[in-house]
Amino acid sequence: MNFKMMRTLFRTDLLIFVREPAAAFFTFAFPVLLLSILGEIFGRFPFQFTLPDGTVVDTTYISVFFPGFVAFIIANLALQSAPIFLASQRTTGWFRMLQLSPLRLSWVIIIRVVMYFAIFVFSYAVMFVLARQIFDLRFFGQLLPFGLALLLCFVSFGSIGFLLGGLFNSASTTQAVASIIFFLMYFTSGSAIPRDQFPDWLFRATELNPMTHVVDLLIAVWTGQAFDQLWVSALVVALVGVAGFVLTPLTFRWDAEG
């Protein structure tokens, strides 16, 4: 019975999500639009980097900075979609209604995480196939380290998303704050514009942006860089996730009054 309820809740949450125009656009359509525009402008520019064994690789911009688009999907889901969705369902009494069901609320959170991960995998697959077909995308790393890095970034930013989703009483306030945080992080992380084009003061300041380390970590693993070039970013991302997991139970509310 519980498994059937979990499956029903997963399907219901997914339908609610995809039927929300803003969430569906920014999750599925906007990343593809962004990839198409930036890919056509910068994607075929020649780019050179060196593998840990000393091999010099001549490739294109898109084959190195594609993980920046992946970071955009993670941040968009975690910092915009998840907090707004959580806040709206709390204010409408959805969580309070679920308290009357036999399903534990902890499983509600687990189902929501699985739902967002499924959405992320689908969005990533669409982006990868598109970049592969149009821009001849190449992968220079190893699948296992890259998969683990993706999982770390997703879980870390997901914890921040749940933290934001429980801070404010209204969905409109959550949406405003989440949008400000997301776009500030996005445009200063190197996901939209490579950070090597920033002025020196801005380059140094953006080291404080957690999304910067998500982008740097994913690019390093994607291009097969050595551990000494990615451990700092991996540590920062992990610490951000730990902070989110510690603070979320202290701030999250199941209803607007509690």
Coordinates of C-alpha atoms in Angstrom, one line a residue:
M1 CA 0.0 0.0 0.0
N2 CA 2.8 2.4 0.9
F3 CA 4.6 1.7 -2.3
K4 CA 1.5 2.4 -4.3
M5 CA 1.0 5.7 -2.4
M6 CA 4.6 6.7 -3.0
R7 CA 4.2 6.0 -6.7
T8 CA 1.0 8.0 -6.9
L9 CA 2.6 10.9 -5.0
F10 CA 5.6 10.8 -7.4
R11 CA 3.3 10.9 -10.4
T12 CA 1.2 13.7 -8.9
D13 CA 4.1 15.9 -8.0
L14 CA 5.6 15.4 -11.4
L15 CA 2.4 16.4 -13.2
I16 CA 2.0 19.4 -11.0
F17 CA 5.6 20.4 -11.8
V18 CA 5.4 20.0 -15.6
R19 CA 2.0 21.8 -15.7
E20 CA 3.5 24.9 -14.2
P21 CA 4.5 27.0 -17.2
A22 CA 7.4 28.9 -15.6
A23 CA 8.9 25.8 -14.0
A24 CA 8.6 23.8 -17.2
F25 CA 10.1 26.6 -19.4
F26 CA 13.1 27.2 -17.2
T27 CA 13.8 23.5 -16.7
F28 CA 13.3 22.1 -20.2
A29 CA 13.1 24.9 -22.8
F30 CA 15.4 27.6 -21.4
P31 CA 18.6 25.5 -21.1
V32 CA 18.1 24.2 -24.7
L33 CA 17.6 27.8 -25.9
L34 CA 20.7 28.9 -23.9
L35 CA 22.8 26.1 -25.3
S36 CA 21.6 26.9 -28.9
I37 CA 22.4 30.6 -28.7
L38 CA 25.7 30.5 -26.8
G39 CA 26.7 27.4 -28.7
E40 CA 26.2 29.1 -32.1
I41 CA 28.1 32.2 -30.8
F42 CA 31.0 30.6 -28.9
G43 CA 30.6 26.8 -29.3
R44 CA 32.9 26.2 -32.3
F45 CA 35.7 28.5 -31.1
P46 CA 39.0 26.5 -30.9
F47 CA 40.1 25.8 -27.3
Q48 CA 43.3 24.1 -26.0
F49 CA 44.0 22.4 -22.7
T50 CA 46.4 19.9 -21.3
L51 CA 45.6 16.5 -19.8
P52 CA 47.3 15.3 -16.6
D53 CA 49.6 13.1 -18.7
G54 CA 50.9 16.1 -20.6
T55 CA 48.8 15.5 -23.8
V56 CA 47.7 18.8 -25.4
V57 CA 44.1 18.6 -26.6
D58 CA 42.8 20.8 -29.4
T59 CA 39.0 21.0 -29.2
T60 CA 36.2 23.5 -29.1
Y61 CA 34.7 25.8 -26.5
I62 CA 31.6 23.8 -26.1
S63 CA 33.5 20.6 -25.4
V64 CA 35.2 22.2 -22.4
F65 CA 32.5 24.5 -21.0
F66 CA 29.5 22.2 -21.5
P67 CA 29.4 21.4 -17.7
G68 CA 28.5 25.1 -17.2
F69 CA 25.1 24.4 -18.8
V70 CA 24.8 21.3 -16.6
A71 CA 25.5 23.5 -13.5
F72 CA 22.7 25.8 -14.7
I73 CA 20.2 22.9 -14.7
I74 CA 21.3 21.9 -11.2
A75 CA 21.1 25.4 -9.8
N76 CA 17.8 26.2 -11.6
L77 CA 16.1 23.1 -10.1
A78 CA 17.6 23.4 -6.7
L79 CA 17.6 27.2 -6.1
Q80 CA 14.4 28.2 -8.0
S81 CA 12.0 25.3 -8.8
A82 CA 12.4 23.4 -5.5
P83 CA 12.0 26.3 -3.0
I84 CA 9.1 27.8 -4.9
F85 CA 7.3 24.4 -5.2
L86 CA 7.9 23.6 -1.5
A87 CA 6.7 27.1 -0.4
S88 CA 3.5 27.0 -2.5
Q89 CA 2.6 23.5 -1.4
R90 CA 3.1 24.5 2.2
T91 CA 0.9 27.6 2.0
T92 CA -1.8 25.8 0.1
G93 CA -2.0 23.2 2.8
W94 CA -0.7 20.3 0.7
F95 CA 1.8 19.1 3.3
R96 CA -0.9 19.4 6.0
M97 CA -3.1 17.2 4.0
L98 CA -0.3 14.7 3.6
Q99 CA 0.0 14.5 7.4
L100 CA -3.4 12.8 7.4
S101 CA -2.1 10.0 5.2
P102 CA -0.2 6.9 6.3
L103 CA 2.8 8.0 4.4
R104 CA 5.5 9.5 6.5
L105 CA 6.5 13.1 5.7
S106 CA 10.2 12.0 5.5
W107 CA 9.2 9.8 2.5
V108 CA 7.5 12.9 1.0
I109 CA 10.8 14.6 1.0
I110 CA 12.6 11.5 -0.5
I111 CA 10.0 11.3 -3.3
R112 CA 10.5 14.9 -4.0
V113 CA 14.2 14.5 -4.3
V114 CA 13.8 11.5 -6.6
M115 CA 11.4 13.5 -8.7
Y116 CA 13.9 16.4 -9.1
F117 CA 16.7 14.0 -9.9
A118 CA 14.6 12.3 -12.6
I119 CA 13.9 15.7 -14.1
F120 CA 17.6 16.6 -13.9
V121 CA 18.6 13.4 -15.7
F122 CA 16.1 14.0 -18.4
S123 CA 17.2 17.6 -18.9
Y124 CA 20.8 16.6 -18.9
A125 CA 20.2 13.9 -21.5
V126 CA 18.4 16.3 -23.8
M127 CA 21.2 18.8 -23.5
F128 CA 23.9 16.2 -24.1
V129 CA 22.3 14.7 -27.2
L130 CA 21.7 18.2 -28.6
A131 CA 25.3 19.3 -28.0
R132 CA 26.6 16.0 -29.4
Q133 CA 24.6 16.2 -32.6
I134 CA 25.0 20.0 -33.3
F135 CA 28.3 21.0 -31.8
D136 CA 30.2 17.6 -31.8
L137 CA 30.6 17.6 -28.1
R138 CA 33.5 15.5 -26.7
F139 CA 34.0 14.1 -23.2
F140 CA 37.6 13.8 -21.9
G141 CA 37.1 12.4 -18.4
Q142 CA 35.9 9.2 -16.9
L143 CA 32.2 8.3 -16.3
L144 CA 32.4 7.3 -12.7
P145 CA 34.2 10.4 -11.3
F146 CA 31.9 12.7 -13.4
G147 CA 28.8 10.9 -12.2
L148 CA 29.9 11.2 -8.6
A149 CA 30.7 14.9 -9.1
L150 CA 27.2 15.4 -10.6
L151 CA 25.6 13.6 -7.7
L152 CA 27.6 15.7 -5.1
C153 CA 26.6 18.9 -6.8
F154 CA 23.0 17.9 -7.1
V155 CA 22.7 16.8 -3.5
S156 CA 24.6 19.8 -2.2
F157 CA 22.5 22.4 -4.0
G158 CA 19.4 20.4 -3.3
S159 CA 19.9 20.8 0.4
I160 CA 20.1 24.6 -0.1
G161 CA 16.9 24.5 -2.1
F162 CA 15.1 22.8 0.7
L163 CA 16.6 25.3 3.1
L164 CA 15.2 28.2 1.0
G165 CA 11.9 26.5 0.7
G166 CA 11.3 26.5 4.4
L167 CA 12.5 30.0 5.4
F168 CA 9.6 32.2 4.3
N169 CA 5.8 32.2 4.9
S170 CA 4.7 33.1 1.4
A171 CA 5.5 31.6 -2.0
S172 CA 5.9 35.0 -3.5
T173 CA 8.6 36.0 -1.0
T174 CA 10.4 32.6 -1.6
Q175 CA 10.2 33.2 -5.4
A176 CA 11.7 36.7 -5.2
V177 CA 14.5 35.7 -2.9
A178 CA 15.3 32.4 -4.8
S179 CA 15.4 34.3 -8.1
I180 CA 17.8 36.9 -6.8
I181 CA 20.1 34.2 -5.4
F182 CA 19.9 32.1 -8.5
F183 CA 20.7 34.8 -11.1
L184 CA 23.4 36.4 -8.9
M185 CA 25.1 33.0 -8.6
Y186 CA 24.5 32.1 -12.2
F187 CA 26.0 35.2 -13.8
T188 CA 29.1 35.3 -11.6
S189 CA 29.9 31.6 -11.6
G190 CA 31.4 31.2 -15.0
S191 CA 28.4 29.2 -16.2
A192 CA 27.2 32.0 -18.5
I193 CA 30.5 33.9 -19.1
P194 CA 33.9 32.2 -18.5
R195 CA 35.5 33.7 -15.4
D196 CA 38.8 34.2 -17.2
Q197 CA 37.1 37.2 -18.9
F198 CA 36.2 38.8 -15.6
P199 CA 38.2 41.7 -14.2
D200 CA 40.7 40.6 -11.5
W201 CA 38.6 42.0 -8.6
L202 CA 35.4 40.2 -9.8
F203 CA 37.3 37.0 -10.5
R204 CA 38.5 36.9 -6.9
A205 CA 35.1 37.9 -5.5
T206 CA 33.4 35.1 -7.4
E207 CA 35.5 32.5 -5.5
L208 CA 32.9 33.1 -2.7
N209 CA 30.1 31.9 -5.0
P210 CA 29.3 28.2 -4.3
M211 CA 28.1 27.8 -7.9
T212 CA 31.6 28.9 -9.1
H213 CA 32.9 25.7 -7.5
V214 CA 30.2 23.6 -9.0
V215 CA 31.2 24.8 -12.4
D216 CA 34.9 24.5 -11.8
L217 CA 34.5 21.0 -10.3
L218 CA 32.3 19.7 -13.2
I219 CA 34.7 21.2 -15.8
A220 CA 37.7 19.7 -14.1
V221 CA 36.2 16.2 -14.0
W222 CA 34.7 16.6 -17.5
T223 CA 38.2 17.4 -18.9
G224 CA 39.9 14.6 -16.9
Q225 CA 42.0 16.9 -14.7
A226 CA 44.1 15.6 -11.8
F227 CA 42.7 15.6 -8.2
D228 CA 44.9 18.4 -7.1
Q229 CA 43.0 20.7 -9.5
L230 CA 39.6 19.9 -8.2
W231 CA 39.7 18.9 -4.5
V232 CA 39.2 22.5 -3.3
S233 CA 36.0 22.9 -5.3
A234 CA 34.8 19.5 -4.3
L235 CA 35.4 20.4 -0.6
V236 CA 33.5 23.7 -0.9
V237 CA 30.6 22.0 -2.6
A238 CA 30.5 19.3 0.0
L239 CA 30.6 21.8 2.9
V240 CA 27.8 23.8 1.3
G241 CA 25.7 20.6 1.2
V242 CA 26.5 19.8 4.9
A243 CA 25.5 23.3 5.9
G244 CA 22.2 22.8 4.1
F245 CA 21.5 19.4 5.7
V246 CA 22.3 20.8 9.2
L247 CA 20.2 24.0 8.8
T248 CA 17.2 22.6 6.9
P249 CA 15.6 20.7 9.9
L250 CA 15.9 23.8 12.0
T251 CA 14.0 26.1 9.6
F252 CA 11.7 23.8 7.6
R253 CA 8.0 24.1 8.3
W254 CA 5.3 21.7 7.1
D255 CA 2.6 24.4 7.3
A256 CA 2.5 28.2 7.0
E257 CA 1.7 28.7 10.7
G258 CA 4.0 26.1 12.3

